[in-house]
Amino acid sequence: MSEPTNFFEQAPDAPEIAARFPDLHPPFNKTVALTEANRCLYCFDAPCTAACPTHIDVPRFIKKIASGNMDGSAKTILDANILGASCARACPVAVLCEGACVMHRYNRQPIAIARLQRFAMDSLYESGALLPFSSGADTGKSVALIGGGPASLACAAELRRRGIRAEIFDAQPLPGGLNTYGIAEYKLPLAESLREIDMLAQLGVQFHFDVTVDAKMLGELEASHDAVFLGLGLGAIHKLGIVGESLAGVTNALDYIADYKSGKITSAPAHVAVIGAGNTAIDAANAAARLGASEVHIVYRRGPEQMSAFAYEYENSKLEGVRFLWHTQPVSINGNGIVESLRLAKLDDSLLPKPEEDFDIPVDLVILAIGQSTHTEFLADDNIKLDHGRILIDRATGQTSNPKYFSGGDCTNSGREVVDAVADGKRAGVGIAAWLEEQHANA
Ligand code: SF4
């Protein structure tokens, strides 16, 4: 079994970043948490639980907070969602549990479910308690999990609880995937993601880092394990295909977010343009503003109604000082070896450029955030069925067209929330265990 890990201590010491990225929603203290917990109506048919992709028993964990049973509350959360701490910070609750709260019907504020969830999880950490369940008796079976993000972590936890060995292979030097490297620091700090994985590692999940799994290695892992879970996430951010994209000062949103979270960059230049208007674009733009840029523009070819970012993210970004250039698209990135300006075109209602209205804005940094490609090209198509690069799975079990392979998360749904990846991973863990048992029974 693997040695105990301490990823939390490997988090980079970046006081500059900590100071610039305080919590968007500061934690509740005990008094506020108890008051909020006592406001809950503990609905019998809890719409919040139904709206949570991992179906956490929300009234139950909140009631336990109200009665002072913090460990019991955390156990209720973790039973349904092993990444309950990061989901408490990263979930877009307005469109999930809190959006479904019955308080809306009475024109009252919804129960602050996520902040109560965080309170319960923080209390567990502070008490120094161990994970409130252990790994199952060894079955002698093993599963290789490719990718160390939320889907693989959730799948690994389910496998370990059932006594199945879980070995995670990750291309990054630290585990957690997007949880560690890709979510804005003021929502989910890198160190908090690692703290949560330290707790999960108590179940005996084994980790291999800096490993890029290619077709050859995948074949070896398939041969040496009883099943394989593909938690590949998504691949590179798309290119614009315009002049100047290779100039110094052009980057992509995922690299930018990972670099500031890991302390590689601690400041932003004066003029920044982010291309795209999804949630990742907003995270990158807000980061540039907090890192000291005096002017941050988001450039988007459609209007605010069509942007894929959540409305509350848009509102928050405006508060951070980000400006939006709607119905606008980049024509070229200009500079002498390094970015100096961005030529933009206004678009008409048919998304066609109006050349007579081209204009330039000064930029020192261009951040691309126009969607990601898939990262499944190393999978043999006749081995695992794909649809435009997306892995096709049975949604109930996570099983792919090849019975030995299971999958979940962004590589199967083209990019959704952390909590969706956790739900997928959990389902696949249960699905793998059931399939292995069936194989054993039929042997
Ligand atoms: S995991 Fe997310 S969606 Fe589910 S109850 Fe917690 S905050 Fe809400």
Coordinates of C-alpha atoms and ligand atoms in Angstrom, one line a residue:
M1 CA 0.0 0.0 0.0
S2 CA 1.2 3.6 -0.6
E3 CA 3.0 5.7 1.9
P4 CA 0.9 8.4 3.7
T5 CA 1.1 11.5 1.6
N6 CA 1.3 15.2 2.5
F7 CA 0.4 17.1 -0.6
F8 CA -0.8 20.1 1.4
E9 CA 2.8 20.8 2.5
Q10 CA 3.9 20.9 -1.1
A11 CA 1.6 23.9 -1.9
P12 CA 3.8 26.8 -3.1
D13 CA 4.4 29.5 -0.5
A14 CA 3.0 32.5 -2.4
P15 CA 2.1 35.2 0.1
E16 CA 1.6 37.8 -2.7
I17 CA -1.1 35.6 -4.3
A18 CA -2.8 34.9 -0.9
A19 CA -3.0 38.6 -0.3
R20 CA -4.4 39.4 -3.7
F21 CA -7.0 36.5 -3.7
P22 CA -8.9 36.5 -0.4
D23 CA -12.0 34.4 -0.3
L24 CA -14.9 35.5 -2.5
H25 CA -17.2 34.1 0.2
P26 CA -15.5 34.2 3.6
P27 CA -16.2 31.2 5.9
F28 CA -19.0 31.3 8.4
N29 CA -18.1 31.5 12.1
K30 CA -19.9 29.1 14.5
T31 CA -22.6 31.6 15.5
V32 CA -23.5 32.5 11.9
A33 CA -23.4 28.8 10.9
L34 CA -25.7 27.8 13.7
T35 CA -28.2 30.6 12.9
E36 CA -28.1 29.7 9.2
A37 CA -28.5 26.0 9.9
N38 CA -31.6 26.8 12.1
R39 CA -33.2 28.7 9.2
C40 CA -33.4 25.5 7.1
L41 CA -36.9 24.0 6.9
Y42 CA -35.4 20.4 6.5
C43 CA -37.8 19.7 3.6
F44 CA -38.8 16.0 3.4
D45 CA -38.6 15.9 -0.4
A46 CA -35.5 18.2 -0.4
P47 CA -35.2 19.8 -3.8
C48 CA -31.7 20.9 -2.9
T49 CA -30.6 17.2 -2.7
A50 CA -32.3 16.4 -6.0
A51 CA -30.5 19.4 -7.6
C52 CA -27.1 18.3 -6.3
P53 CA -25.4 16.0 -8.9
T54 CA -23.9 14.0 -6.1
H55 CA -27.2 14.0 -4.1
I56 CA -25.7 15.0 -0.8
D57 CA -28.5 14.7 1.9
V58 CA -28.5 18.5 2.4
P59 CA -31.2 18.7 5.1
R60 CA -29.5 15.9 7.1
F61 CA -26.0 17.5 7.1
I62 CA -27.5 20.9 8.0
K63 CA -29.5 19.5 10.8
K64 CA -26.4 17.9 12.2
I65 CA -24.7 21.3 12.2
A66 CA -27.7 22.7 14.1
S67 CA -27.3 20.0 16.7
G68 CA -23.6 20.5 17.0
N69 CA -22.7 17.2 15.5
M70 CA -19.9 18.5 13.1
D71 CA -18.2 15.1 12.5
G72 CA -21.6 13.6 11.7
S73 CA -22.4 16.4 9.3
A74 CA -19.0 16.0 7.5
K75 CA -19.6 12.3 7.2
T76 CA -23.0 12.8 5.6
I77 CA -21.4 15.1 3.0
L78 CA -18.4 12.8 2.4
D79 CA -20.6 9.7 2.1
A80 CA -22.2 11.3 -1.0
N81 CA -19.3 13.4 -2.2
I82 CA -15.7 12.7 -1.3
L83 CA -14.7 16.1 -2.7
G84 CA -17.3 17.9 -0.5
A85 CA -14.8 20.5 0.6
S86 CA -13.9 21.7 -2.9
C87 CA -17.4 21.5 -4.2
A88 CA -18.5 23.7 -1.3
R89 CA -16.3 26.4 -2.8
A90 CA -16.4 25.7 -6.5
C91 CA -20.1 24.7 -7.1
P92 CA -22.2 27.2 -9.1
V93 CA -24.9 26.9 -6.3
A94 CA -27.2 29.5 -7.8
V95 CA -28.0 27.0 -10.6
L96 CA -27.7 23.8 -8.3
C97 CA -28.8 23.2 -4.7
E98 CA -29.3 26.8 -3.6
G99 CA -31.2 27.6 -6.8
A100 CA -33.7 24.8 -5.9
C101 CA -34.1 26.0 -2.3
V102 CA -37.8 26.4 -1.3
M103 CA -37.0 29.7 0.3
H104 CA -37.2 31.2 -3.2
R105 CA -40.9 30.5 -3.1
Y106 CA -41.3 32.7 -0.1
N107 CA -39.2 35.5 -1.5
R108 CA -36.5 34.8 1.1
Q109 CA -32.8 34.2 0.7
P110 CA -32.0 30.6 -0.1
I111 CA -30.2 28.6 2.7
A112 CA -26.4 29.2 2.2
I113 CA -25.9 25.5 1.6
A114 CA -22.4 25.7 0.2
R115 CA -21.1 27.9 3.0
L116 CA -22.6 25.5 5.6
Q117 CA -21.0 22.6 3.7
R118 CA -17.7 24.4 3.9
F119 CA -18.2 25.0 7.6
A120 CA -18.8 21.3 8.3
M121 CA -15.7 20.3 6.3
D122 CA -13.5 23.0 7.8
S123 CA -14.6 21.8 11.3
L124 CA -13.6 18.3 10.4
Y125 CA -10.1 19.5 9.3
E126 CA -9.7 21.6 12.4
S127 CA -10.7 18.7 14.7
G128 CA -7.8 16.7 13.2
A129 CA -10.3 13.8 12.7
L130 CA -9.5 11.2 10.1
L131 CA -11.7 10.3 7.2
P132 CA -14.9 8.9 8.8
F133 CA -14.7 5.6 6.8
S134 CA -11.9 3.3 5.8
S135 CA -11.0 1.1 2.9
G136 CA -12.7 -2.2 2.4
A137 CA -11.1 -5.6 2.8
D138 CA -8.7 -6.3 -0.1
T139 CA -10.3 -8.0 -3.0
G140 CA -7.0 -8.5 -4.9
K141 CA -8.4 -6.5 -7.8
S142 CA -6.8 -3.3 -9.2
V143 CA -7.8 -0.4 -11.4
A144 CA -5.6 2.1 -13.2
L145 CA -7.0 5.6 -13.3
I146 CA -5.7 8.0 -16.0
G147 CA -5.7 11.6 -14.9
G148 CA -5.7 12.9 -11.4
G149 CA -8.7 15.3 -11.5
P150 CA -12.0 15.2 -9.6
A151 CA -13.6 12.3 -11.7
S152 CA -10.6 10.0 -11.0
L153 CA -10.4 11.0 -7.4
A154 CA -14.1 10.2 -6.8
C155 CA -13.8 7.0 -8.7
A156 CA -10.7 6.0 -6.7
A157 CA -12.4 6.6 -3.4
E158 CA -15.4 4.4 -4.3
L159 CA -13.0 1.6 -5.4
R160 CA -10.9 1.8 -2.2
R161 CA -14.1 1.7 0.0
R162 CA -14.8 -1.6 -1.8
G163 CA -11.3 -3.0 -1.3
I164 CA -10.1 -2.5 -4.9
R165 CA -6.6 -1.1 -5.4
A166 CA -6.7 2.3 -7.2
E167 CA -3.6 3.7 -8.9
I168 CA -3.8 7.2 -10.3
F169 CA -1.5 8.3 -13.2
D170 CA -1.3 12.0 -13.7
A171 CA 0.7 14.2 -16.0
Q172 CA 1.0 17.0 -13.4
P173 CA 3.4 17.1 -10.5
L174 CA 0.5 17.4 -8.0
P175 CA -2.9 15.8 -7.9
G176 CA -6.3 17.3 -8.3
G177 CA -6.4 18.4 -12.0
L178 CA -8.6 21.5 -12.4
N179 CA -9.3 21.6 -8.7
T180 CA -5.6 22.2 -8.0
Y181 CA -4.6 24.1 -11.1
G182 CA -7.7 25.5 -12.9
I183 CA -10.2 27.2 -10.5
A184 CA -9.8 30.8 -9.5
E185 CA -7.8 31.1 -6.3
Y186 CA -10.4 33.2 -4.5
K187 CA -12.9 30.3 -5.0
L188 CA -10.7 27.3 -4.4
P189 CA -7.1 27.9 -3.3
L190 CA -4.5 25.4 -4.6
A191 CA -3.6 24.4 -1.0
E192 CA -7.2 23.6 -0.1
S193 CA -7.5 21.2 -3.0
L194 CA -4.3 19.5 -1.8
R195 CA -5.6 19.3 1.8
E196 CA -8.7 17.5 0.6
I197 CA -6.7 15.0 -1.4
D198 CA -4.5 14.3 1.6
M199 CA -7.6 13.2 3.4
L200 CA -8.8 11.0 0.5
A201 CA -5.3 9.5 0.3
Q202 CA -6.0 8.0 3.8
L203 CA -8.0 5.4 1.9
G204 CA -4.7 4.1 0.3
V205 CA -5.1 5.6 -3.2
Q206 CA -1.7 5.3 -4.9
F207 CA -0.4 8.2 -7.0
H208 CA 2.1 8.4 -9.9
F209 CA 3.0 12.0 -11.0
D210 CA 4.6 13.5 -14.1
V211 CA 3.4 10.5 -16.1
T212 CA 1.9 11.1 -19.6
V213 CA 0.0 8.0 -20.6
D214 CA 0.3 7.3 -24.3
A215 CA -1.2 4.4 -26.3
K216 CA 1.7 2.0 -25.5
M217 CA 1.5 2.7 -21.8
L218 CA -2.3 2.4 -21.8
G219 CA -1.9 -1.1 -23.3
E220 CA 0.5 -2.0 -20.5
L221 CA -1.8 -0.7 -17.8
E222 CA -4.8 -2.5 -19.4
A223 CA -2.8 -5.7 -19.2
S224 CA -1.6 -5.2 -15.6
H225 CA -4.9 -4.1 -14.1
D226 CA -8.4 -5.5 -13.9
A227 CA -10.0 -2.3 -15.3
V228 CA -9.1 1.2 -16.5
F229 CA -10.8 4.5 -15.7
L230 CA -10.3 7.3 -18.1
G231 CA -10.5 10.7 -16.3
L232 CA -8.7 12.6 -19.0
G233 CA -10.4 16.0 -18.7
L234 CA -10.0 18.2 -21.8
G235 CA -7.0 19.1 -23.8
A236 CA -5.5 22.4 -25.1
I237 CA -7.4 25.6 -25.6
H238 CA -8.3 26.3 -29.2
K239 CA -6.2 28.7 -31.2
L240 CA -7.7 31.8 -33.0
G241 CA -5.9 31.1 -36.3
I242 CA -4.9 34.8 -36.8
V243 CA -1.7 36.7 -37.4
G244 CA 0.4 37.3 -34.3
E245 CA -0.7 34.4 -32.2
S246 CA 2.9 33.2 -31.7
L247 CA 4.1 36.5 -30.3
A248 CA 5.5 36.6 -26.7
G249 CA 2.6 37.8 -24.5
V250 CA 0.0 35.5 -26.0
T251 CA -1.1 32.7 -23.6
N252 CA -4.1 30.6 -22.8
A253 CA -6.5 30.9 -19.8
L254 CA -5.6 27.5 -18.3
D255 CA -1.9 28.1 -18.3
Y256 CA -2.4 31.6 -17.0
I257 CA -4.6 30.4 -14.1
A258 CA -2.2 27.5 -13.3
D259 CA 0.8 29.9 -13.4
Y260 CA -0.6 32.4 -10.9
K261 CA -2.0 29.7 -8.6
S262 CA 1.4 28.0 -8.4
G263 CA 3.1 31.4 -7.8
K264 CA 5.0 31.4 -11.2
I265 CA 3.5 34.8 -12.0
T266 CA 2.6 37.3 -9.3
S267 CA 1.7 40.4 -11.3
A268 CA 0.0 41.4 -14.6
P269 CA 1.0 44.0 -17.2
A270 CA -1.1 47.1 -17.6
H271 CA -3.3 46.1 -20.6
V272 CA -4.8 42.7 -20.8
A273 CA -7.3 41.3 -23.3
V274 CA -9.1 38.0 -22.8
I275 CA -10.7 36.4 -25.8
G276 CA -13.9 34.4 -25.0
A277 CA -16.7 34.8 -22.5
G278 CA -17.0 31.5 -20.6
N279 CA -16.4 31.0 -16.9
T280 CA -12.7 30.3 -17.5
A281 CA -12.4 33.5 -19.5
I282 CA -14.0 35.4 -16.5
D283 CA -11.6 33.6 -14.0
A284 CA -8.6 34.7 -16.1
A285 CA -9.8 38.3 -16.6
N286 CA -10.6 38.7 -12.8
A287 CA -7.1 37.2 -12.0
A288 CA -5.4 39.8 -14.3
A289 CA -7.4 42.6 -12.6
R290 CA -6.4 41.3 -9.2
L291 CA -2.8 40.9 -10.3
G292 CA -2.6 44.6 -11.0
A293 CA -3.6 45.2 -14.7
S294 CA -5.0 48.7 -15.1
E295 CA -7.3 47.7 -18.0
V296 CA -8.7 44.3 -18.7
H297 CA -11.0 43.7 -21.6
I298 CA -13.1 40.6 -22.4
V299 CA -13.6 40.3 -26.2
Y300 CA -16.6 38.3 -27.3
R301 CA -18.2 37.9 -30.8
R302 CA -21.7 37.8 -29.5
G303 CA -23.7 39.7 -26.9
P304 CA -24.1 39.2 -23.1
E305 CA -27.2 37.0 -23.6
Q306 CA -25.2 34.4 -25.4
M307 CA -22.1 34.3 -23.2
S308 CA -21.6 30.9 -21.6
A309 CA -20.4 32.3 -18.3
F310 CA -22.9 32.3 -15.4
A311 CA -24.8 35.5 -14.9
Y312 CA -23.4 35.9 -11.3
E313 CA -19.8 35.4 -12.7
Y314 CA -20.5 38.2 -15.2
E315 CA -21.7 40.5 -12.4
N316 CA -18.8 39.7 -10.3
S317 CA -16.4 40.4 -13.1
K318 CA -17.8 43.8 -13.7
L319 CA -17.2 44.5 -10.0
E320 CA -13.6 43.5 -10.5
G321 CA -13.4 46.2 -13.1
V322 CA -13.3 44.0 -16.2
R323 CA -14.8 45.7 -19.3
F324 CA -16.6 43.8 -22.0
L325 CA -16.4 44.4 -25.8
W326 CA -19.5 42.7 -27.2
H327 CA -20.0 41.7 -30.9
T328 CA -16.3 42.1 -31.4
Q329 CA -13.7 39.7 -32.7
P330 CA -9.9 39.8 -33.0
V331 CA -8.4 40.4 -36.5
S332 CA -4.7 40.3 -35.7
I333 CA -2.3 40.5 -32.7
N334 CA 0.4 43.1 -33.5
G335 CA 3.8 43.7 -32.1
N336 CA 7.5 43.4 -32.7
G337 CA 8.4 40.1 -31.2
I338 CA 6.1 40.9 -28.3
V339 CA 2.5 41.9 -28.1
E340 CA 1.7 45.6 -28.4
S341 CA -1.8 45.9 -29.7
L342 CA -4.9 44.0 -30.7
R343 CA -6.8 44.8 -33.9
L344 CA -10.5 44.2 -33.5
A345 CA -13.5 44.1 -35.8
K346 CA -17.1 44.9 -34.9
L347 CA -19.6 42.3 -36.1
D348 CA -23.1 42.7 -37.5
D349 CA -26.1 40.6 -36.4
S350 CA -25.0 37.8 -38.8
L351 CA -21.6 37.7 -37.1
L352 CA -20.0 39.2 -40.2
P353 CA -17.2 41.8 -39.7
K354 CA -17.8 45.4 -40.5
P355 CA -14.3 46.2 -41.8
E356 CA -14.8 50.0 -41.8
E357 CA -15.2 49.8 -38.0
D358 CA -11.9 48.0 -37.2
F359 CA -10.1 49.5 -34.3
D360 CA -7.0 48.9 -32.1
I361 CA -6.6 48.6 -28.4
P362 CA -3.2 48.5 -26.6
V363 CA -2.4 45.2 -25.1
D364 CA 0.6 43.7 -23.3
L365 CA -1.0 40.3 -22.7
V366 CA -3.6 38.3 -24.7
I367 CA -5.2 35.4 -23.0
L368 CA -7.1 32.9 -25.2
A369 CA -10.2 31.3 -23.6
I370 CA -12.2 30.1 -26.5
G371 CA -13.0 26.5 -25.6
Q372 CA -10.9 23.4 -25.3
S373 CA -10.3 20.5 -27.6
T374 CA -10.5 16.9 -26.5
H375 CA -7.5 14.9 -25.5
T376 CA -8.5 11.4 -26.7
E377 CA -6.4 11.1 -29.9
F378 CA -4.2 8.4 -28.3
L379 CA -7.2 6.1 -27.8
A380 CA -7.6 3.6 -30.6
D381 CA -11.1 4.4 -32.1
D382 CA -11.9 0.7 -32.7
N383 CA -11.1 0.0 -29.0
I384 CA -13.2 2.8 -27.4
K385 CA -16.1 4.6 -29.2
L386 CA -15.8 8.3 -29.4
D387 CA -18.1 11.0 -30.6
H388 CA -16.2 14.1 -32.0
G389 CA -13.4 13.2 -29.5
R390 CA -15.8 12.7 -26.6
I391 CA -15.7 9.3 -24.9
L392 CA -19.1 7.6 -25.1
I393 CA -20.2 6.0 -21.9
D394 CA -23.2 4.3 -20.3
R395 CA -24.3 7.1 -18.1
A396 CA -25.5 4.8 -15.3
T397 CA -22.2 2.9 -14.9
G398 CA -19.5 4.9 -16.7
Q399 CA -18.7 1.9 -18.9
T400 CA -17.3 2.6 -22.4
S401 CA -17.8 0.5 -25.5
N402 CA -14.8 -1.6 -24.3
P403 CA -16.1 -3.3 -21.1
K404 CA -12.8 -3.1 -19.4
Y405 CA -12.7 0.7 -19.7
F406 CA -14.8 3.2 -17.8
S407 CA -14.8 6.9 -18.0
G408 CA -16.3 10.1 -16.6
G409 CA -15.9 13.9 -16.2
D410 CA -15.0 16.4 -18.9
C411 CA -13.7 13.9 -21.5
T412 CA -17.3 12.5 -21.6
N413 CA -19.4 15.6 -21.4
S414 CA -17.1 18.3 -23.1
G415 CA -16.7 20.2 -19.8
R416 CA -19.1 20.7 -17.0
E417 CA -18.7 21.4 -13.2
V418 CA -16.4 19.8 -10.7
V419 CA -19.5 18.3 -8.9
D420 CA -20.6 16.7 -12.2
A421 CA -17.2 15.1 -12.5
V422 CA -17.4 13.8 -8.9
A423 CA -20.8 12.3 -9.6
D424 CA -19.5 10.6 -12.8
G425 CA -16.4 9.2 -10.9
K426 CA -18.6 7.9 -8.1
R427 CA -21.0 6.2 -10.5
A428 CA -18.0 4.7 -12.4
G429 CA -16.4 3.4 -9.2
V430 CA -19.7 1.6 -8.3
G431 CA -20.0 0.4 -11.9
I432 CA -16.4 -1.0 -12.0
A433 CA -16.9 -2.8 -8.7
A434 CA -20.2 -4.4 -10.0
W435 CA -18.6 -5.4 -13.3
L436 CA -15.6 -7.0 -11.5
E437 CA -17.9 -8.9 -9.3
E438 CA -19.9 -10.1 -12.3
Q439 CA -16.6 -11.2 -14.0
H440 CA -15.7 -13.1 -10.9
A441 CA -19.1 -14.8 -10.6
N442 CA -18.9 -15.8 -14.3
A443 CA -15.3 -17.1 -14.1
Ligands
SF4_1 S1 -21.9 19.5 -3.7 FE1 -22.4 21.5 -4.6 S2 -24.4 21.3 -5.5 FE2 -24.1 19.6 -4.1 S3 -25.1 20.4 -2.1 FE3 -22.8 20.8 -2.1 S4 -22.6 22.9 -2.9 FE4 -24.7 22.2 -3.5

